[in-house]
C-alpha atoms as one frame of an Amber mdcrd trajectory, in Angstrom:
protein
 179.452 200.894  52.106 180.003 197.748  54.075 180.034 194.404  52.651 177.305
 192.604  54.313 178.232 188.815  55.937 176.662 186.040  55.738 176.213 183.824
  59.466 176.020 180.356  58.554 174.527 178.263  60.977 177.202 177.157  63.521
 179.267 179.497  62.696 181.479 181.369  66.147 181.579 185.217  64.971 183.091
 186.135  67.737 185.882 183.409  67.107 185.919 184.543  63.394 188.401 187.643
  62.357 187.265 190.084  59.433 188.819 188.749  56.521 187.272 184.941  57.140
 183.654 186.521  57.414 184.037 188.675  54.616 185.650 185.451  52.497 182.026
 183.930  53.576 179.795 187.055  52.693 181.508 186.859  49.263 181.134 183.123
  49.386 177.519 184.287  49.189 177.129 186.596  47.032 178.656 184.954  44.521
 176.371 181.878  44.701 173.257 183.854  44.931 174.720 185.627  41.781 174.756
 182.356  39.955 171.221 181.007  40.775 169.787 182.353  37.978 172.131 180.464
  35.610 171.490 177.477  37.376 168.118 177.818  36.645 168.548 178.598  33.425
 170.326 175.371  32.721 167.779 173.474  34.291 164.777 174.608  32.639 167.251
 174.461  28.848 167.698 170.375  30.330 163.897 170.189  31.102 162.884 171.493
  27.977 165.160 169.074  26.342 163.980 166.581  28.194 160.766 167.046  26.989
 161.142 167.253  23.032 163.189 163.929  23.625 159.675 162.385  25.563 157.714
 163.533  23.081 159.861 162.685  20.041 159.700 159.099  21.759 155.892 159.100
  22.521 155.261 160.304  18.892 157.509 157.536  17.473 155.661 155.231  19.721
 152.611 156.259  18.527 152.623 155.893  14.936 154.282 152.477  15.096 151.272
 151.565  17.409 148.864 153.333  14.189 150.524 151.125  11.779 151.380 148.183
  13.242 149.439 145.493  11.707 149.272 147.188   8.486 153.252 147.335   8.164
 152.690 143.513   8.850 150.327 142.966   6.169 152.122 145.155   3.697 155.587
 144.431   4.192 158.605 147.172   5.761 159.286 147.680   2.300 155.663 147.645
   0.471 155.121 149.868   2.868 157.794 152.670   3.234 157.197 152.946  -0.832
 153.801 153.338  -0.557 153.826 155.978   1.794 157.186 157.570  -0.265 156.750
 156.429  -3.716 158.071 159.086  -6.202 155.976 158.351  -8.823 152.371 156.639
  -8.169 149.957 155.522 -11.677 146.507 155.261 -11.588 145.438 151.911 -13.459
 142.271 151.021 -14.601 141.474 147.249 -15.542 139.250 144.672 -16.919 139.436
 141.555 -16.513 140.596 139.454 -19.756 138.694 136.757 -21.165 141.085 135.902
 -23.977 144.496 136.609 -24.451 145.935 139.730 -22.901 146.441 142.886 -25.291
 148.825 145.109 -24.586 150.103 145.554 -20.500 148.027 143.035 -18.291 148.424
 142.003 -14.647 148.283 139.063 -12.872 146.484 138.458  -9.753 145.338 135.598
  -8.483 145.915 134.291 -11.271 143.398 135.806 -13.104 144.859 138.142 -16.069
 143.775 141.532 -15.961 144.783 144.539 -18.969 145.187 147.905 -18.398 142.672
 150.045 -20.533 144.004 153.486 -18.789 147.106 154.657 -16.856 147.344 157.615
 -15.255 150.153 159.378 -13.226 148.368 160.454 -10.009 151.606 161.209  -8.073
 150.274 164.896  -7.643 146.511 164.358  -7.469 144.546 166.086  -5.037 143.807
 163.610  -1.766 146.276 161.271  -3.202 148.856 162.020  -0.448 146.450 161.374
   2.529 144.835 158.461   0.671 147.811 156.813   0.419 149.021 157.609   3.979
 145.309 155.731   4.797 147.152 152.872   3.065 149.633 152.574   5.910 146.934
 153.364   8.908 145.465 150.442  11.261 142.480 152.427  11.689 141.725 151.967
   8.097 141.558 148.531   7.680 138.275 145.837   9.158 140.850 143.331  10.801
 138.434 140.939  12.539 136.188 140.412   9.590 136.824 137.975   6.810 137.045
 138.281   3.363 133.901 137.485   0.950 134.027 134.022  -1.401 132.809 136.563
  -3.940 135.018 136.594  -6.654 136.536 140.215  -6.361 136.320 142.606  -9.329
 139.854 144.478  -9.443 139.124 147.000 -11.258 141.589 149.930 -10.047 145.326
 149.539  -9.369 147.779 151.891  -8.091 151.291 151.439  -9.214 154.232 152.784
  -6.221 157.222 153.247  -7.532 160.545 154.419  -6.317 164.197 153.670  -6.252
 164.142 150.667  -8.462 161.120 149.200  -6.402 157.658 148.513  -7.761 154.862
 147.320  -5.708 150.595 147.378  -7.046 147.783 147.471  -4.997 144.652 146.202
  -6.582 141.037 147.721  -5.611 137.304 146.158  -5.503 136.231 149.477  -4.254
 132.272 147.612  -4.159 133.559 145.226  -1.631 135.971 147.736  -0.430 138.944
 145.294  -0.808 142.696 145.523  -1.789 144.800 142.924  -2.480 149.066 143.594
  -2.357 149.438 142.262  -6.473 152.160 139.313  -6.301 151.241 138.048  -2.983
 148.333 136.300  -1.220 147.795 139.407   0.438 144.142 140.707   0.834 142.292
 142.518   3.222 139.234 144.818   3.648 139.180 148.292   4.089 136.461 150.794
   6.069 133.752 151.830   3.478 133.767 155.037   3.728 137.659 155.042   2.791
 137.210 153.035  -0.126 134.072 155.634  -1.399 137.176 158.075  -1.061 139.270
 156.174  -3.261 136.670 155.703  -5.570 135.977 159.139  -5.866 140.153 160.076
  -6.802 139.529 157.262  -9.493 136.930 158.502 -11.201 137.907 162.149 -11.152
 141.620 161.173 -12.448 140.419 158.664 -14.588 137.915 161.375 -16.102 140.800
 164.243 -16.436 143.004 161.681 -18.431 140.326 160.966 -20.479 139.826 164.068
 -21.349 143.755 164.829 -22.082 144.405 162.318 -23.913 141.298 163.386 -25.864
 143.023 166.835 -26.417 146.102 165.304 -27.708 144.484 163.418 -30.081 142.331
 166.360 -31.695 146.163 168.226 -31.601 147.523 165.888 -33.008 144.558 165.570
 -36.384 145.141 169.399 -36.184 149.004 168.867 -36.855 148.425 166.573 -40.143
């Protein structure tokens, strides 16, 4: 079976002995063998390519959800509220003499803690605190109330040595960063959602600790 040759344009056949022509025809073959390849490489760079775009563009975007939020919390406020390895559950009352037992300060204003409890696991917990960390959850352009706010709900981020609180006036749906001037309101509907974690967490420890205790009268 002949090989077959390949005529490139310009090219003098006549002019041309055997073994140049054949030299071409194998010339050709051998690059339309490798075409595929070729393509194959391209469409590995192109999908490459894309992952990198999109790994860029997704990047992009959740700096762009979080922007003014990591502002108002802080880099580090908020990296340990989004990655806190342990997260408490605090619920306060204002004091009106001295403090008994743990109390916090905000604004100022002494506050004790009547129940703590570890919420690190809790059910919506994850994505509520992720809403912490969210633009979209926070009323930017309006201004706080001169109403005195009632803080009665903190949750307590901790993780590798750090410690930040984040006070809640779930009526006014408000949160103040504890330590810091730091205040801003929240969409209503998220703060109903926090409210809603409290109470059921709030309600569960109650009722452990209320097991314990009847355990421990049992024990004696």
């Amino acid at each position: 079976m002949e090989k077959a040759t390949t005529i490139l344009p310009g090219w003098d056949v006549e002019n041309t002995d055997d073994s140049a022509a054949h030299v071409v025809g194998d010339a050709g073959l051998s690059s339309g063998g490798e075409q595929p390849m070729d393509k194959g490489k391209l469409a590995i760079v192109g999908i490459f390519g894309v992952s990198i775009g999109m790994a860029v563009f997704a990047w992009w975007y959740r700096y762009e959800q979080g922007n003014q939020s990591l502002a108002f919390w802080g880099s580090e406020t908020a990296v340990l509220i989004n990655g806190a390895q342990r997260v408490e559950l605090l619920k306060l009352a204002e004091s009106t003499d001295e403090p008994v037992g743990e109390s916090i300060d905000i604004d100022g204003r002494a506050w004790n803690v009547e129940q703590a409890v570890d919420v690190t696991q809790a059910r919506g917990m994850l994505h509520a605190r992720h809403s912490l960390v969210e633009d979209v959850t926070f009323r930017w352009d309006e201004a706080v109330s001169d109403n005195a706010p009632a803080w009665t709900y903190a949750l307590r981020f901790e993780g590798n040595g750090q410690t930040s609180i984040v006070a809640f006036d779930t009526e006014q749906a408000l949160v103040h960063l504890v330590g810091s001037e730091q205040s801003a309101l929240i969409q209503p509907d998220i703060s109903a959602g926090f409210q809603r974690i409290f109470d059921r967490e709030l309600s569960a420890g109650e009722s452990s600790a209320a097991e314990n205790t009847l355990m421990d009268a049992e024990r004696r």
